[in-house]
Amino acid sequence: MKRLFICFVLLMMIVVVGCNNQKDDAEPAPEESQKTLTIVWAEWDPANYLQELSKDFTTETGIAVDVVQIPWPTFQDKVFNTFVAKGDIYDIVIGDSQWLGRNSVGGHYIDMTEWINENIDVASIYAPAMTAFAEYPKGSKKYWALPAEVDAAGYVFRKDLFEDPKEMEAFQKKYGYALAPPTTYSELRDIAEFFTRPDDELYGIATWYSKEYDGITMGFQQVMWSYGASYGDPDTYKVDGHINSEDAVKALDYYKDLLKFAPPDAPNYYWSETLDAYNAGKVAMAMNYFAFFPGVLDPEKNPTSHDKSGFFVAPKGPKGHYISIGGQGMSISEYSKNKDIAKQYLKWFMQKPVQEKWAKLGGFTPLKEVLESDTFKNATPYNEAFAASFPYLRDFWAVPQYAELLAECQTNWSEAITGIKTSKEALDTIAQKHEEIFTEAMKDSTDTE
Amino acid sequence: MQTNRFSRGMSDYQLKMAFIMPTMILLILMNIFPLLWSLYLSFHDYEASMQKPPVFIGAKNYVDVLTDPDIWGYFRTTAYFVVVAVSAQFLIGFGLALLLNRSFPSKGLVTTLLLLPMMLSPVVVGIFWRFILASDNSGLLNYLLSPILNLPVINTIFAPPIEWTTDPKIAMLAVVIVDTWMWSPFMMLISLAGLSAVPKSLYEAADVDRASTWFKFRWITLPLVSPLLLIALLFRTMDAFKMFDIVYVLTREGGPGRVTETVSMNLYRIAFRNYDTGKACAMAYILLIIIVALSNIYVKYLNRVKGEE
C-alpha cells in the first residue's frame, strides 16, 4: 500500500509539473499580464471601434487593451457564468442596462458611486443615459457603471420609394396627406400598408416580433408606452392596471395588426432578420438599433439601397413619445485583479477628446456636449435621427428579477401576435405573473432583512 | 529488477485498485459529486448568481415545479414531441434499413450518405433548416412544395406560403421534421446491424417451406431484430426527451409563444436566464426520474423479448 501511495504521489507530481510547464509556455510573464486590460462585449461593430479607440490608451499608458467579443446569442450566458464562477478573466464588462440590478445586488459589479463622484463630471453625461446604464436602484444616485454605448431603436426607410413621384401621388390620393417619414404610429401603419405588395415581394415594414432574448419586448414596449400604458409603478411595483390597461390592449392590437404588413417570417424577426430583410430589398421601412445601421450603408451588405436610405426617429403614439433604449454601460468586475487600471481606463474613456474620437469612429457617445455638436450629427446619415431620439428613451425593468419578467413578456406577447391568445388575455397573464414575481421578490428581501 | 520487485510487492487487490482508482476519482469528481450537489441544492432556495448561501426549504422546489401548470404544459409538449418524432424516426429508419439490407451497386456510398445527418452538430442543423423552412421566397421546402400547394384543392387547406416555424399549428411539426431528418439514420444504422446479423439459413429454411414474405418478416426478421430496435428506441427516447438545441435555434427559444418549448428549453431558462438554481435542480431531478422510469419500461420489455428467444 505504501508503494502504491508513493506511485500516486509521483504521478501527481508529474501532472503538476506538466501543468506548470504548459502554463509557462502558454502565458506571458506575470508582469506582462498585469499590463493587459480585458474588456468583454458583444460581437458587433462598436466593439471593433472600441478596440481601435483603445490603441490610444495603450500609447498613452503602455497598458494593452483586449476587447473580447462574444456572439450576441451567448453573450449574457457567458458573462453571467463567469460571474458565477467568480472568474477574473474580464476586468470591464460592457453589459445591458437590464443587468444592472442583478449584477449589483449579486455583488458582481463594484460600487463606483464614490469614485465616479470624485473623478467623473456626471453633469456632462446625458442624464437619461446615466440613469439607464449606471444607476441602481433608479433615483438612488448609486452608480455601478458608466455609459459606454448609448443606443436607441430607430427606423431606416427606402428613399427611392418614398421620393418616387408616382408613389407620392398614389399615397396622397389614397390617404389624403403627403408621403413622408412617419411621425406617428398611425402614419407608420398607413405607409406600411401602402407599400405592402406581396406579388412584388415588397412589404411595408420589418420590426421586432421574435421570442428570442428580448426581441418582441424591445419592439413592442415603445408602442405600449406611447399609447399611454406602462410596465407598472416603479415605486410600489404594482403592475395590475398598468401593463394590462385599455391603452396597453390597444397598443398590442396595433402591433399585431402591423404584422400584416411585414414579410411572412416576421414573427421570427429581431435585429439581424430586420437588417437582412431591409438589405434584401424586401421592406420599405425597418426598425433596428442605430448601432446596426452601418450595415445598411455598406454597399457589400446592401447592394439595393445603401445609397438610397434615410433614417427617422421612432414615431410617437396617441398619448406620448417613448423609444426603447439600447446600448450598454461599462462596469468593473468584482473579480478583476486590475480594478485600478480599469478605473484609469474609464476615466480616460469619458474625456471629451476621447469621446469625440469614439463618436468619429462610429460609437454613440453619452457626453452631452459631443452628442449635441454638429460634428456628431453630421458624422453619419443616421446620427441626427439618433440624437433626436435621445429625449424619448425609456428602459425595461432593471431589477434583479428582470429575466423572469422578460420571459413572461416574451412568451405572452409572442402568443398574442400569433393568435394563440387575445391581446387582453396575454396582458392579463403578464400582469398576474409580474405581480407574483414582485411579491415573491419582496417576500425574499423581507426574509433576508 | 526494480519493476519485478515492485510488482511482486503488490497484491492482486492493490493492483486492481491502482487501475480502477484514477477512473473512480474522475467519476466521483465529474459525475457523482455534481449529482449529489444538485440533489442537495434542489432542496434549497439558491440562486447561483447571487452571493447568498443556500437556504433549506424542504420539498418546496419540487412542489412548485409539480404544481406549475406552465411546466406541465412543457411536459405535454415534450411528450408529444417524443412520441411523434421517435415513431417517425423508427418507421423511416427501419424502412431504410430493410431497403439497404440487400446487395446493390454503390451500397456503401448510399449508406454513408444516409448517415451524414446524424454526424452534424444539432446547432448547425437548426441553422440551415431555418433557411430551408423559411416561409418567404428563400425557403427551399416551400419552393419545392409550391407545385402541390398551388393546386386548387390543396390551396384551400394550406394557403401558401406555409409558415413552418411561426404558425402555432405547425411549428412543432417543423421541429419533428428536422429531428427526424437528423436521427432517422441512427435508427437505420442500428436496424441494419440487427438485420445483417439474422442468419441466412433461417430464410432459406423458410423458403423451402414456401413461407410468404410477411411470414418471414413477422416470424424471423422482427423477433431477431427487436432487441436491437428496442435499444435504439431507448436511446432515441432518452435523447428526444432532452431536446434543446434544435428548438433553441430553429424556433427561437421555443416559439411561437410556448408551442415548441420543451422541458429542457424551460430548464435552461430557469437555470441560466433566471438563475433559479434550486428550482432548476429540482426540475432536472424530476426529468431524470421520468427518463429512468421510461428506460426501465424499455429494459423490462427488452428482457421479455430476450426471454422469448
CSV table of N, CA and C in Angstrom, one decimal, chain A residues 1 3-4 7-8 73 76-77 80-81 84 86 102 105-108 201 210-213 264-265 267-268 273 282 335 400 403-404 407 411-412 414-415 418 420-421 433 440 448, chain B residues 5-6 9-10 14 18 25 45 47-52 60 68 70 130 134-137 161 163 165-166 168 248 252-259 261 268-269 272-275:
chain,number,residue,atom,x,y,z
A,1,MET,N,0.8,-1.2,0.0
A,1,MET,CA,0.0,0.0,0.0
A,1,MET,C,0.9,1.3,0.0
A,3,ARG,N,3.8,1.5,-1.3
A,3,ARG,CA,4.4,1.7,-2.6
A,3,ARG,C,3.3,2.3,-3.6
A,4,LEU,N,2.1,1.9,-3.3
A,4,LEU,CA,1.0,2.4,-4.2
A,4,LEU,C,0.9,3.9,-3.9
A,7,CYS,N,3.6,5.7,-5.6
A,7,CYS,CA,3.3,5.8,-7.1
A,7,CYS,C,2.4,6.9,-7.3
A,8,PHE,N,1.3,7.0,-6.5
A,8,PHE,CA,0.3,8.0,-6.7
A,8,PHE,C,0.9,9.4,-6.5
A,73,PRO,N,-26.0,35.8,-29.2
A,73,PRO,CA,-26.9,34.8,-28.5
A,73,PRO,C,-26.3,34.2,-27.3
A,76,GLN,N,-24.8,37.0,-22.8
A,76,GLN,CA,-25.3,37.0,-21.4
A,76,GLN,C,-24.9,35.8,-20.7
A,77,ASP,N,-25.1,34.6,-21.3
A,77,ASP,CA,-24.8,33.3,-20.6
A,77,ASP,C,-23.3,33.3,-20.2
A,80,PHE,N,-22.4,35.9,-17.4
A,80,PHE,CA,-23.0,35.5,-16.1
A,80,PHE,C,-22.4,34.3,-15.6
A,81,ASN,N,-22.1,33.3,-16.4
A,81,ASN,CA,-21.5,32.1,-15.9
A,81,ASN,C,-20.1,32.4,-15.4
A,84,VAL,N,-20.6,33.7,-12.0
A,84,VAL,CA,-21.0,32.7,-11.0
A,84,VAL,C,-19.7,32.0,-10.6
A,86,LYS,N,-16.9,33.3,-10.3
A,86,LYS,CA,-16.0,34.3,-9.8
A,86,LYS,C,-14.7,34.4,-10.6
A,102,ARG,N,-29.4,42.8,-11.2
A,102,ARG,CA,-28.9,41.5,-10.8
A,102,ARG,C,-27.4,41.5,-10.4
A,105,VAL,N,-26.8,43.8,-7.1
A,105,VAL,CA,-27.2,43.1,-5.9
A,105,VAL,C,-26.4,41.8,-5.7
A,106,GLY,N,-26.1,41.2,-6.9
A,106,GLY,CA,-25.4,39.9,-6.8
A,106,GLY,C,-23.9,40.1,-6.4
A,107,GLY,N,-23.4,41.3,-6.4
A,107,GLY,CA,-22.1,41.6,-6.0
A,107,GLY,C,-21.0,41.4,-7.1
A,108,HIS,N,-21.5,41.3,-8.3
A,108,HIS,CA,-20.5,41.1,-9.4
A,108,HIS,C,-19.9,42.4,-10.0
A,201,GLU,N,-43.0,41.0,-54.0
A,201,GLU,CA,-42.1,40.7,-52.9
A,201,GLU,C,-41.6,41.9,-52.2
A,210,SER,N,-39.7,38.8,-32.5
A,210,SER,CA,-39.1,37.5,-32.1
A,210,SER,C,-39.2,37.2,-30.7
A,211,LYS,N,-39.3,35.8,-30.4
A,211,LYS,CA,-39.3,35.4,-29.0
A,211,LYS,C,-37.9,35.3,-28.4
A,212,GLU,N,-36.9,35.5,-29.3
A,212,GLU,CA,-35.5,35.3,-28.9
A,212,GLU,C,-35.1,36.5,-28.0
A,213,TYR,N,-34.5,36.1,-26.9
A,213,TYR,CA,-34.0,37.0,-25.8
A,213,TYR,C,-35.0,38.1,-25.5
A,264,PRO,N,-43.6,37.3,-44.5
A,264,PRO,CA,-44.1,36.1,-43.9
A,264,PRO,C,-43.4,35.6,-42.6
A,265,ASP,N,-42.1,35.7,-42.6
A,265,ASP,CA,-41.4,35.1,-41.4
A,265,ASP,C,-41.3,36.1,-40.3
A,267,PRO,N,-42.7,37.0,-37.5
A,267,PRO,CA,-42.7,36.6,-36.1
A,267,PRO,C,-41.4,36.2,-35.6
A,268,ASN,N,-40.4,35.8,-36.5
A,268,ASN,CA,-39.1,35.4,-36.0
A,268,ASN,C,-38.1,36.6,-36.1
A,273,GLU,N,-32.6,39.8,-38.5
A,273,GLU,CA,-33.5,39.5,-39.5
A,273,GLU,C,-34.1,40.8,-40.1
A,282,LYS,N,-36.6,43.7,-49.3
A,282,LYS,CA,-38.0,43.1,-49.0
A,282,LYS,C,-38.9,44.1,-48.4
A,335,TYR,N,-14.4,40.6,-9.6
A,335,TYR,CA,-13.3,39.6,-9.5
A,335,TYR,C,-12.1,40.0,-10.3
A,400,PRO,N,-33.3,42.9,-10.2
A,400,PRO,CA,-32.6,41.6,-10.2
A,400,PRO,C,-33.5,40.5,-10.9
A,403,ALA,N,-35.0,39.0,-15.7
A,403,ALA,CA,-35.0,37.9,-16.6
A,403,ALA,C,-36.4,37.1,-16.6
A,404,GLU,N,-36.9,37.0,-15.3
A,404,GLU,CA,-38.2,36.3,-15.2
A,404,GLU,C,-39.3,37.2,-15.8
A,407,ALA,N,-39.1,37.1,-19.6
A,407,ALA,CA,-39.6,35.8,-20.1
A,407,ALA,C,-41.1,35.8,-20.3
A,411,THR,N,-42.9,35.5,-23.9
A,411,THR,CA,-43.8,34.4,-24.2
A,411,THR,C,-45.2,34.9,-24.6
A,412,ASN,N,-45.8,35.7,-23.7
A,412,ASN,CA,-47.2,36.1,-23.8
A,412,ASN,C,-47.4,37.1,-25.0
A,414,SER,N,-45.6,37.0,-27.7
A,414,SER,CA,-45.4,36.2,-28.9
A,414,SER,C,-46.7,35.4,-29.1
A,415,GLU,N,-47.3,35.0,-28.0
A,415,GLU,CA,-48.6,34.3,-28.2
A,415,GLU,C,-49.7,35.2,-28.7
A,418,THR,N,-49.3,35.8,-32.5
A,418,THR,CA,-49.5,34.7,-33.4
A,418,THR,C,-50.9,34.1,-33.2
A,420,ILE,N,-52.5,32.9,-30.5
A,420,ILE,CA,-52.7,31.9,-29.5
A,420,ILE,C,-53.6,32.5,-28.4
A,421,LYS,N,-53.3,33.7,-28.1
A,421,LYS,CA,-54.1,34.4,-27.0
A,421,LYS,C,-54.6,35.8,-27.6
A,433,LYS,N,-48.5,37.4,-13.6
A,433,LYS,CA,-47.2,36.8,-13.4
A,433,LYS,C,-46.2,37.8,-12.8
A,440,GLU,N,-43.0,37.7,-4.6
A,440,GLU,CA,-42.0,36.7,-4.2
A,440,GLU,C,-40.7,37.4,-3.9
A,448,THR,N,-34.7,38.2,4.1
A,448,THR,CA,-33.3,38.4,4.3
A,448,THR,C,-33.0,39.4,5.4
B,5,ARG,N,10.4,-6.4,-8.5
B,5,ARG,CA,10.2,-6.4,-7.0
B,5,ARG,C,9.0,-5.6,-6.7
B,6,PHE,N,8.8,-4.5,-7.5
B,6,PHE,CA,7.6,-3.7,-7.2
B,6,PHE,C,6.3,-4.4,-7.5
B,9,GLY,N,5.6,-7.0,-5.0
B,9,GLY,CA,5.1,-6.4,-3.7
B,9,GLY,C,3.7,-6.0,-3.6
B,10,MET,N,3.0,-6.0,-4.8
B,10,MET,CA,1.6,-5.5,-4.8
B,10,MET,C,0.7,-6.8,-4.9
B,14,GLN,N,-4.4,-4.7,-4.6
B,14,GLN,CA,-3.8,-3.4,-4.8
B,14,GLN,C,-3.6,-3.0,-6.3
B,18,ALA,N,-5.1,0.1,-8.2
B,18,ALA,CA,-4.3,1.1,-8.9
B,18,ALA,C,-4.8,1.4,-10.3
B,25,ILE,N,-11.9,8.2,-9.3
B,25,ILE,CA,-11.7,9.6,-8.8
B,25,ILE,C,-12.4,10.5,-9.8
B,45,ASP,N,-33.3,27.1,-1.4
B,45,ASP,CA,-33.6,28.3,-2.1
B,45,ASP,C,-32.2,28.8,-2.4
B,47,GLU,N,-29.7,30.9,-5.6
B,47,GLU,CA,-29.5,31.5,-6.9
B,47,GLU,C,-28.0,31.6,-7.1
B,48,ALA,N,-27.5,30.9,-8.1
B,48,ALA,CA,-26.1,30.8,-8.3
B,48,ALA,C,-25.5,32.2,-8.6
B,49,SER,N,-26.3,33.1,-9.1
B,49,SER,CA,-25.7,34.4,-9.5
B,49,SER,C,-25.8,35.4,-8.3
B,50,MET,N,-26.4,35.0,-7.2
B,50,MET,CA,-26.4,35.9,-6.0
B,50,MET,C,-25.4,35.3,-5.0
B,51,GLN,N,-24.7,36.2,-4.3
B,51,GLN,CA,-23.7,35.7,-3.4
B,51,GLN,C,-24.4,35.4,-2.0
B,52,LYS,N,-25.4,34.6,-2.0
B,52,LYS,CA,-26.1,34.2,-0.8
B,52,LYS,C,-26.0,32.7,-0.6
B,60,LYS,N,-40.1,22.3,-1.3
B,60,LYS,CA,-40.8,23.4,-1.9
B,60,LYS,C,-40.6,23.5,-3.4
B,68,ASP,N,-47.0,23.8,-11.0
B,68,ASP,CA,-47.0,24.9,-12.0
B,68,ASP,C,-47.6,24.4,-13.3
B,70,ASP,N,-47.8,25.8,-16.1
B,70,ASP,CA,-47.0,26.0,-17.3
B,70,ASP,C,-46.0,24.9,-17.5
B,130,ARG,N,-33.4,26.5,-40.7
B,130,ARG,CA,-34.0,27.8,-40.7
B,130,ARG,C,-34.3,28.3,-42.1
B,134,ALA,N,-37.8,28.6,-44.3
B,134,ALA,CA,-38.2,30.0,-44.4
B,134,ALA,C,-39.5,30.1,-45.2
B,135,SER,N,-40.4,30.9,-44.7
B,135,SER,CA,-41.7,31.0,-45.4
B,135,SER,C,-41.7,32.0,-46.5
B,136,ASP,N,-40.7,32.8,-46.6
B,136,ASP,CA,-40.7,33.7,-47.7
B,136,ASP,C,-40.1,33.0,-49.0
B,137,ASN,N,-39.7,33.8,-50.0
B,137,ASN,CA,-39.3,33.1,-51.2
B,137,ASN,C,-38.0,32.4,-51.1
B,161,PRO,N,-47.6,31.0,-48.5
B,161,PRO,CA,-46.6,30.1,-48.1
B,161,PRO,C,-46.9,29.4,-46.7
B,163,GLU,N,-46.1,28.7,-43.2
B,163,GLU,CA,-45.2,29.4,-42.2
B,163,GLU,C,-44.7,28.3,-41.2
B,165,THR,N,-42.2,27.8,-39.1
B,165,THR,CA,-41.7,28.0,-37.7
B,165,THR,C,-42.5,29.1,-37.0
B,166,THR,N,-43.4,29.7,-37.7
B,166,THR,CA,-44.1,30.8,-37.0
B,166,THR,C,-45.6,30.5,-36.8
B,168,PRO,N,-48.4,28.7,-35.1
B,168,PRO,CA,-48.5,27.8,-33.9
B,168,PRO,C,-49.0,26.4,-34.2
B,248,TYR,N,-34.0,25.6,-29.6
B,248,TYR,CA,-33.3,26.9,-29.3
B,248,TYR,C,-33.0,27.7,-30.6
B,252,ARG,N,-36.5,29.8,-32.2
B,252,ARG,CA,-36.1,30.9,-31.4
B,252,ARG,C,-36.6,30.7,-30.0
B,253,GLU,N,-36.0,29.8,-29.3
B,253,GLU,CA,-36.2,29.5,-27.9
B,253,GLU,C,-37.6,29.0,-27.6
B,254,GLY,N,-38.1,28.2,-28.5
B,254,GLY,CA,-39.4,27.5,-28.2
B,254,GLY,C,-40.7,28.2,-28.7
B,255,GLY,N,-40.5,29.2,-29.6
B,255,GLY,CA,-41.7,29.9,-30.0
B,255,GLY,C,-42.4,29.2,-31.1
B,256,PRO,N,-43.5,29.7,-31.7
B,256,PRO,CA,-44.2,30.9,-31.2
B,256,PRO,C,-44.8,30.7,-29.9
B,257,GLY,N,-44.8,31.7,-29.1
B,257,GLY,CA,-45.4,31.6,-27.7
B,257,GLY,C,-44.5,30.5,-27.0
B,258,ARG,N,-45.3,29.5,-26.5
B,258,ARG,CA,-44.5,28.4,-25.9
B,258,ARG,C,-44.8,27.0,-26.6
B,259,VAL,N,-45.3,27.2,-27.9
B,259,VAL,CA,-45.7,26.0,-28.7
B,259,VAL,C,-44.6,24.9,-28.8
B,261,GLU,N,-41.8,24.9,-26.8
B,261,GLU,CA,-40.9,25.0,-25.7
B,261,GLU,C,-40.9,23.7,-24.9
B,268,TYR,N,-33.4,25.2,-19.1
B,268,TYR,CA,-32.3,26.1,-19.4
B,268,TYR,C,-32.6,27.6,-19.0
B,269,ARG,N,-33.9,28.0,-19.3
B,269,ARG,CA,-34.3,29.3,-19.0
B,269,ARG,C,-34.3,29.5,-17.5
B,272,PHE,N,-30.3,29.2,-16.4
B,272,PHE,CA,-29.3,30.1,-16.9
B,272,PHE,C,-29.8,31.5,-17.3
B,273,ARG,N,-31.0,31.7,-17.3
B,273,ARG,CA,-31.6,33.1,-17.5
B,273,ARG,C,-32.0,33.7,-16.2
B,274,ASN,N,-32.9,32.8,-15.5
B,274,ASN,CA,-33.4,33.3,-14.2
B,274,ASN,C,-32.5,33.0,-13.1
B,275,TYR,N,-31.5,32.1,-13.3
B,275,TYR,CA,-30.6,31.7,-12.2
B,275,TYR,C,-31.3,31.2,-11.0
